[in-house]
Short mmCIF file of C-alpha atoms in Angstrom, two decimals:
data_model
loop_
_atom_site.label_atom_id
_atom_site.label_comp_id
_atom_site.label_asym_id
_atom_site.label_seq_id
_atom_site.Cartn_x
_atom_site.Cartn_y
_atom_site.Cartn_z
CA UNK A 3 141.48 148.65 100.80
CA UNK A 4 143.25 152.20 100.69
CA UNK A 5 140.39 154.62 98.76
CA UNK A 6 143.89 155.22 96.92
CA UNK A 7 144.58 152.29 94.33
CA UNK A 8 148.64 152.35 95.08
CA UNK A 9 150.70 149.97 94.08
CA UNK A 10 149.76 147.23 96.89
CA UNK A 11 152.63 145.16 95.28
CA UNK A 12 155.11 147.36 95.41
CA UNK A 13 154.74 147.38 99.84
CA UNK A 14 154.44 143.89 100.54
CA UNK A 15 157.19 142.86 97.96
CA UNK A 16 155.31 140.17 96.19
CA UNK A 17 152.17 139.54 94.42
CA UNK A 18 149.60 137.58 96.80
CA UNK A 19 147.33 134.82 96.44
CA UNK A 20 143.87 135.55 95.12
CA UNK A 21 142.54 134.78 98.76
CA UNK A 22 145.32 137.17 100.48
CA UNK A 23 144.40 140.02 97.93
CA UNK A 24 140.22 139.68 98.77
CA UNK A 25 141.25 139.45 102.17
CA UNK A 26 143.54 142.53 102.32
CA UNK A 27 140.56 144.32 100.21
CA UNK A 28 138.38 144.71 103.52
CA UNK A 29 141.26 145.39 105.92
CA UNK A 30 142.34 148.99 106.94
CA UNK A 31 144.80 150.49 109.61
CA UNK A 32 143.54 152.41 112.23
CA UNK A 33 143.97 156.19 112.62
CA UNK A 34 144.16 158.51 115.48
CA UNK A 35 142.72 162.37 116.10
CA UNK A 36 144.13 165.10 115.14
CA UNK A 37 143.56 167.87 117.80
CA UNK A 38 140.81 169.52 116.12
CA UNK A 39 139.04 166.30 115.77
CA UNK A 40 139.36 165.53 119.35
CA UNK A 41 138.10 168.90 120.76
CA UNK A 42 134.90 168.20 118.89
CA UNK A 43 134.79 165.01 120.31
CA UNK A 44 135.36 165.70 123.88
CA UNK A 45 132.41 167.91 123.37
CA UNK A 46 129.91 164.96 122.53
CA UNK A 47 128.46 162.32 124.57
CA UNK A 48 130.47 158.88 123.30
CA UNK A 49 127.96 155.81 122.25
CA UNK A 50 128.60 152.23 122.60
CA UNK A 51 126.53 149.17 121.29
CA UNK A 52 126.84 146.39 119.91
CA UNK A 53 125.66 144.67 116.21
CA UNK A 54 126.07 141.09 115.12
CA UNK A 55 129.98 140.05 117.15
CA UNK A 56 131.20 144.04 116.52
CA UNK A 57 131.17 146.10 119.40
CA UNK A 58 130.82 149.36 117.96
CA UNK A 59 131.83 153.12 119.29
CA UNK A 60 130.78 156.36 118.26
CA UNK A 61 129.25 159.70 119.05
CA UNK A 62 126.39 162.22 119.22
CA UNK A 63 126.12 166.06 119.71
CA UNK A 64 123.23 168.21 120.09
CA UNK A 65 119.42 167.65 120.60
CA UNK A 66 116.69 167.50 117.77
CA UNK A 67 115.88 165.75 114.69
CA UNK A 68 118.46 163.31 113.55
CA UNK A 69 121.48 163.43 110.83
CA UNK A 70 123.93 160.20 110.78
CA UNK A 71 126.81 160.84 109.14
CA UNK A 72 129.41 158.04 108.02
CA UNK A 73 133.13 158.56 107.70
CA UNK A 74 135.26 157.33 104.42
CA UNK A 75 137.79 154.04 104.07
CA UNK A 76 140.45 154.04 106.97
CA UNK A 77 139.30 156.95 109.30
CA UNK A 78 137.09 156.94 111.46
CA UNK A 79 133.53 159.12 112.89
CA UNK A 80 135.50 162.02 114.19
CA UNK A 81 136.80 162.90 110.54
CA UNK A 82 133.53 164.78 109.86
CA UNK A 83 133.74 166.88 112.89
CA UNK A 84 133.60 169.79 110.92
CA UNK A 85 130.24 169.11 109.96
CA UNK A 86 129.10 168.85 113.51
CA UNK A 87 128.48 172.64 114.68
CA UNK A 88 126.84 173.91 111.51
CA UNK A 89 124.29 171.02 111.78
CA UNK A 90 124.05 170.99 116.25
CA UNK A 91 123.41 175.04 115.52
CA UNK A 92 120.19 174.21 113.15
CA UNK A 93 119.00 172.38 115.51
CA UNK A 94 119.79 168.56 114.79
CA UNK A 95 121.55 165.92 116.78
CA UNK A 96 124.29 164.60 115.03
CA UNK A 97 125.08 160.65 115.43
CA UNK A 98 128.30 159.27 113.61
CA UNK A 99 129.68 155.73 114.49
CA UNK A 100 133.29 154.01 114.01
CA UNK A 101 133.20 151.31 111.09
CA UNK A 102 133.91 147.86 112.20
CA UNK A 103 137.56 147.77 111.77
CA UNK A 104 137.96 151.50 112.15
CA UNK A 105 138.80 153.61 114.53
CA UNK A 106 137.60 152.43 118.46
CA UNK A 107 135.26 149.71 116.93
CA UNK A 108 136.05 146.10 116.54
CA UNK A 109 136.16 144.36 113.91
CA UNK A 110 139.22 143.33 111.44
CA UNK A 111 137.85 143.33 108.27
CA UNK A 112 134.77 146.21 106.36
CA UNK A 113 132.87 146.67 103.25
CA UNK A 114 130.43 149.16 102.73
CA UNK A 115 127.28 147.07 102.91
CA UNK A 116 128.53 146.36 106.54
CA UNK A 117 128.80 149.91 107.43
CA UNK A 118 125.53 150.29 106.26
CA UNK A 119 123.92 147.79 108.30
CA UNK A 120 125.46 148.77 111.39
CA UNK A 121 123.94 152.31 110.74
CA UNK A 122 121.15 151.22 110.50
CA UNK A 123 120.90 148.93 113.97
CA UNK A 124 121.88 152.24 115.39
CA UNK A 125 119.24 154.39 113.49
CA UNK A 126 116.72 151.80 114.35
CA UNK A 127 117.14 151.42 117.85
CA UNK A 128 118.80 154.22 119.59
CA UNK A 129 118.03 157.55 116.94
CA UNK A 130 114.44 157.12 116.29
CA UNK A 131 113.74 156.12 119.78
CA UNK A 132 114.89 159.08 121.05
CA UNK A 133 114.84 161.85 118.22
CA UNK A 134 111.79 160.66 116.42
CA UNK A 135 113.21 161.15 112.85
CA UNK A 136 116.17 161.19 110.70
CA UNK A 137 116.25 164.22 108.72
CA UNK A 138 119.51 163.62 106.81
CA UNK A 139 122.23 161.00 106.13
CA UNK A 140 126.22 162.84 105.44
CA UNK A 141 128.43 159.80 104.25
CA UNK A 142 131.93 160.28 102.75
CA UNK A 143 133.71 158.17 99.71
CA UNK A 144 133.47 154.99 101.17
CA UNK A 145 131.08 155.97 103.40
CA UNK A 146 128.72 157.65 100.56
CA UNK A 147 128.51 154.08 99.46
CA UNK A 148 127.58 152.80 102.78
CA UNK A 149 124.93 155.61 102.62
CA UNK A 150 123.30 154.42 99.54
CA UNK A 151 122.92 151.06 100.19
CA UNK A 152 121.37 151.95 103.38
CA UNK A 153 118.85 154.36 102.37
CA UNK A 154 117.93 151.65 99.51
CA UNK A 155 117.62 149.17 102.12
CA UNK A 156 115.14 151.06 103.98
CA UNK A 157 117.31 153.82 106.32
CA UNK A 158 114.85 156.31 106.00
CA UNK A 159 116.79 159.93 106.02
CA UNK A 160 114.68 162.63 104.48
CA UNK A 161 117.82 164.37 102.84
CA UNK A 162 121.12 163.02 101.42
CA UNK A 163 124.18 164.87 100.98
CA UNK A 164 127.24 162.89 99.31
CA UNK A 165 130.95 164.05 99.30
CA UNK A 166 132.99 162.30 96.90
CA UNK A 167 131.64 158.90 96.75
CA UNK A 168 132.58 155.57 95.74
CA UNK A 169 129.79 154.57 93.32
CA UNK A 170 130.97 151.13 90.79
CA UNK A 171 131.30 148.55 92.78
CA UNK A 172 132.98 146.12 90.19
CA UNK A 173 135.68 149.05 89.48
CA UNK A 174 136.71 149.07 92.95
CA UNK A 175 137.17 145.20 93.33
CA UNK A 176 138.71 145.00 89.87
CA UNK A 177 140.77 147.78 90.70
CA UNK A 178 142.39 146.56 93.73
CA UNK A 179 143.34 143.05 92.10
CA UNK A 180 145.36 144.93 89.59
CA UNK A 181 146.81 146.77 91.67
CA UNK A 182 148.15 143.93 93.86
CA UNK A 183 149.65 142.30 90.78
CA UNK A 184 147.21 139.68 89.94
CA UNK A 185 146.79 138.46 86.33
CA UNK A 186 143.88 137.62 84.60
CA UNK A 187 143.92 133.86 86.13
CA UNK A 188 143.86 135.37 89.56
CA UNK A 189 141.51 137.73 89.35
CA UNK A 190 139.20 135.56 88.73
CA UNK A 191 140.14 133.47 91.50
CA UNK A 192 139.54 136.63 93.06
CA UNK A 193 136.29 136.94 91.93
CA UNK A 194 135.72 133.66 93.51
CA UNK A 195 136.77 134.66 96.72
CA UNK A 196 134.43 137.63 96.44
CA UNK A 197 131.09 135.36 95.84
CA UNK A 198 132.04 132.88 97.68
CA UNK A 199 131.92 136.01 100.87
CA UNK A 200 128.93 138.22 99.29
CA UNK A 201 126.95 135.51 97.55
CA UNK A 202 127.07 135.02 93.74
CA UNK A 203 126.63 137.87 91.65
CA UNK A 204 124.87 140.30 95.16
CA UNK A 205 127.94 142.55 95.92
CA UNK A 206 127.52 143.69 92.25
CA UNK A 207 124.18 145.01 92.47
CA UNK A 208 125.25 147.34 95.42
CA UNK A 209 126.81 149.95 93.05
CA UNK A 210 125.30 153.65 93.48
CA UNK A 211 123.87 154.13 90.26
CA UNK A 212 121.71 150.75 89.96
CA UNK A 213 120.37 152.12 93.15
CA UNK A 214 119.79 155.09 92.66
CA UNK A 215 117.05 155.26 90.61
CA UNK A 216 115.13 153.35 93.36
CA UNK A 217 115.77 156.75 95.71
CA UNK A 218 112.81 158.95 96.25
CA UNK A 219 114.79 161.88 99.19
CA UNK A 220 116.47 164.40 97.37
CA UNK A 221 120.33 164.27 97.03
CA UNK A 222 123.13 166.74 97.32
CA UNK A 223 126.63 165.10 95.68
CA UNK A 224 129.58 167.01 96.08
CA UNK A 225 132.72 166.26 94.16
CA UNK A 226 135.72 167.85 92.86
CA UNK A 227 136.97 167.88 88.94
CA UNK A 228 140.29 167.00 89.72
CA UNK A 229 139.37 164.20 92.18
CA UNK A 230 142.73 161.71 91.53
CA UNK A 231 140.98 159.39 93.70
CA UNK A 232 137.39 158.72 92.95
CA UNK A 233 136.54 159.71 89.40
CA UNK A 234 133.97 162.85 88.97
CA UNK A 235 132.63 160.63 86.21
CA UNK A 236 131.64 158.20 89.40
CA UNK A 237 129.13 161.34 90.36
CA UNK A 238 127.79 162.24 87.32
CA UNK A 239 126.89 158.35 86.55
CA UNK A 240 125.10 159.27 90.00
CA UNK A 241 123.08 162.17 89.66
CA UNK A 242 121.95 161.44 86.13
CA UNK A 243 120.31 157.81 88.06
CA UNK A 244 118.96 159.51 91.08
CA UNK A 245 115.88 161.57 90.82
CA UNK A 246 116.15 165.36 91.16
CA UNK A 247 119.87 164.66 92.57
CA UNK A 248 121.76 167.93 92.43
CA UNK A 249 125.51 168.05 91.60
CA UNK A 250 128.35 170.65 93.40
CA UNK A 251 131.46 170.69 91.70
CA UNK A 252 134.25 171.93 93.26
CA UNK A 253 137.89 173.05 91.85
CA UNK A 254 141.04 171.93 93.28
CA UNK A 255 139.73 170.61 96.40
CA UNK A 256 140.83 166.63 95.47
CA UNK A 257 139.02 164.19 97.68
CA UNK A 258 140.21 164.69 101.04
CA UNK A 259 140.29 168.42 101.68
CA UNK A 260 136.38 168.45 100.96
CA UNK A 261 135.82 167.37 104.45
CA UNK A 262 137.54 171.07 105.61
CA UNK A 263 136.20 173.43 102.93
CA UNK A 264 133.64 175.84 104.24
CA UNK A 265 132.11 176.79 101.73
CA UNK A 266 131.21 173.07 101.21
CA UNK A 267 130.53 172.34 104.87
CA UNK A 268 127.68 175.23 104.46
CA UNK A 269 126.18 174.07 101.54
CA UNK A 270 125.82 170.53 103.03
CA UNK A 271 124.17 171.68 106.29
CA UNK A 272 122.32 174.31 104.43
CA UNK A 273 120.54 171.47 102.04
CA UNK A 274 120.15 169.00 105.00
CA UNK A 275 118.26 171.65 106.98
CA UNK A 276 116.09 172.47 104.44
CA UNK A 277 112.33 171.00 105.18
#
């Protein structure tokens, strides 16, 4: 599932089967480093583990009180590098893991409650054993979903910060079916396919702002005006649901180049740091 709705039709050449589109929903191509990326990386101690059958590969920096943060659809931990210094010079450790099906992990096929869980194993059994806390949680489009549903389910990070991220579930499944052709007889195939995977009726109650009025850790959300990608209407639906949430719009920044703005990188680690 590209984080861009294109035309999925339009590459393969024909319209698939309800079953081929749900399937191709969760699947993603792997990306590799650009050299920035990789010179933060080689500065980091590299992580392995294991969850469930996915073998799973990230990386940590620094010493301290924990912040985990979680990449977006198709890229993988090291594309929130830049966030790594400003948080390792506070004082933090920062932790940030491959999705399955992303980047060195295993895995052939993600959704965000996944990602979710697998942060957690690692929260659970190598963060708090060795940092004692997890001040913050960073998570990224796809990845600020996966953050969500994993502070809802019990993550525990003192402070969330948001960039940009995927919050209606429904639109994002519906979305994709159109886009790969399917009329209204297949998409509710589709749909079919979906519950048959999730569970009737569960992956719809995963959406951001049905959870977020649950949320008690105070929220940063960052998202641009002109995001062509995720809707800012997606963030306001948000922070109007989540208590005391706090909203930073940007201008011209779409929804990738967030992850390289400074002025946004410093207001993240700024509001993470803060007690």
């Amino acid at each position: 599932m590209p984080e861009s709705m294109r035309e999925i039709r339009s590459i393969l050449g024909y319209v698939p089967t309800p079953a081929e589109c749900f399937r191709l929903f969760g699947e993603t191509e792997r990306v590799g480093m650009a050299r920035k990326e990789q010179e933060v990386v080689d500065r980091g101690e590299r992580i392995t583990f294991s969850f469930q059958e996915y073998q799973l590969v990230g990386h940590r920096w620094g010493r301290g009180p924990a912040v985990v943060m979680l990449h977006g659809w198709g890229n993988r931990a090291a594309a929130m590098s830049a966030f790594v210094d400003p948080l390792v010079e506070q004082g933090f450790s920062v932790w940030a893991i491959d999705a399955p099906a992303h980047g060195e992990s295993s895995g052939e096929f993600c959704h965000a409650p996944l990602f979710a869980a697998c942060t957690d194993h690692m929260v659970k059994t190598t963060v708090l054993p060795e940092c004692g806390s997890l001040q913050g949680a960073l998570g990224y489009s796809f990845g600020g979903l996966a953050t969500g549903i994993g502070q809802y389910r019990g993550l525990g990070a003192k402070r969330i910060a948001l960039l940009a991220p995927l919050a209606w579930i429904p639109l994002r499944f519906n979305s994709w079916a159109i886009a790969c052709g399917l009329d209204e007889a297949g998409i509710e195939e589709y749909w079919q396919h979906v519950h048959a995977y999730f569970g009737e009726g569960l992956i719809e109650t995963h959406s951001l702002p049905q959870l977020a009025p649950h949320m008690t850790a105070p929220l940063l959300l960052v998202h641009d005006r002109k995001d062509n990608e995720v809707s800012v209407q997606e963030a306001l639906d948000v922070v109007e649901a989540w208590p005391g949430a706090v909203l930073m719009e940007t201008e011209g920044l779409g929804h990738r180049r967030l992850l390289r703005d400074r002025t946004v990188i410093t207001r993240v680690a700024e509001f993470l740091g803060q007690p």
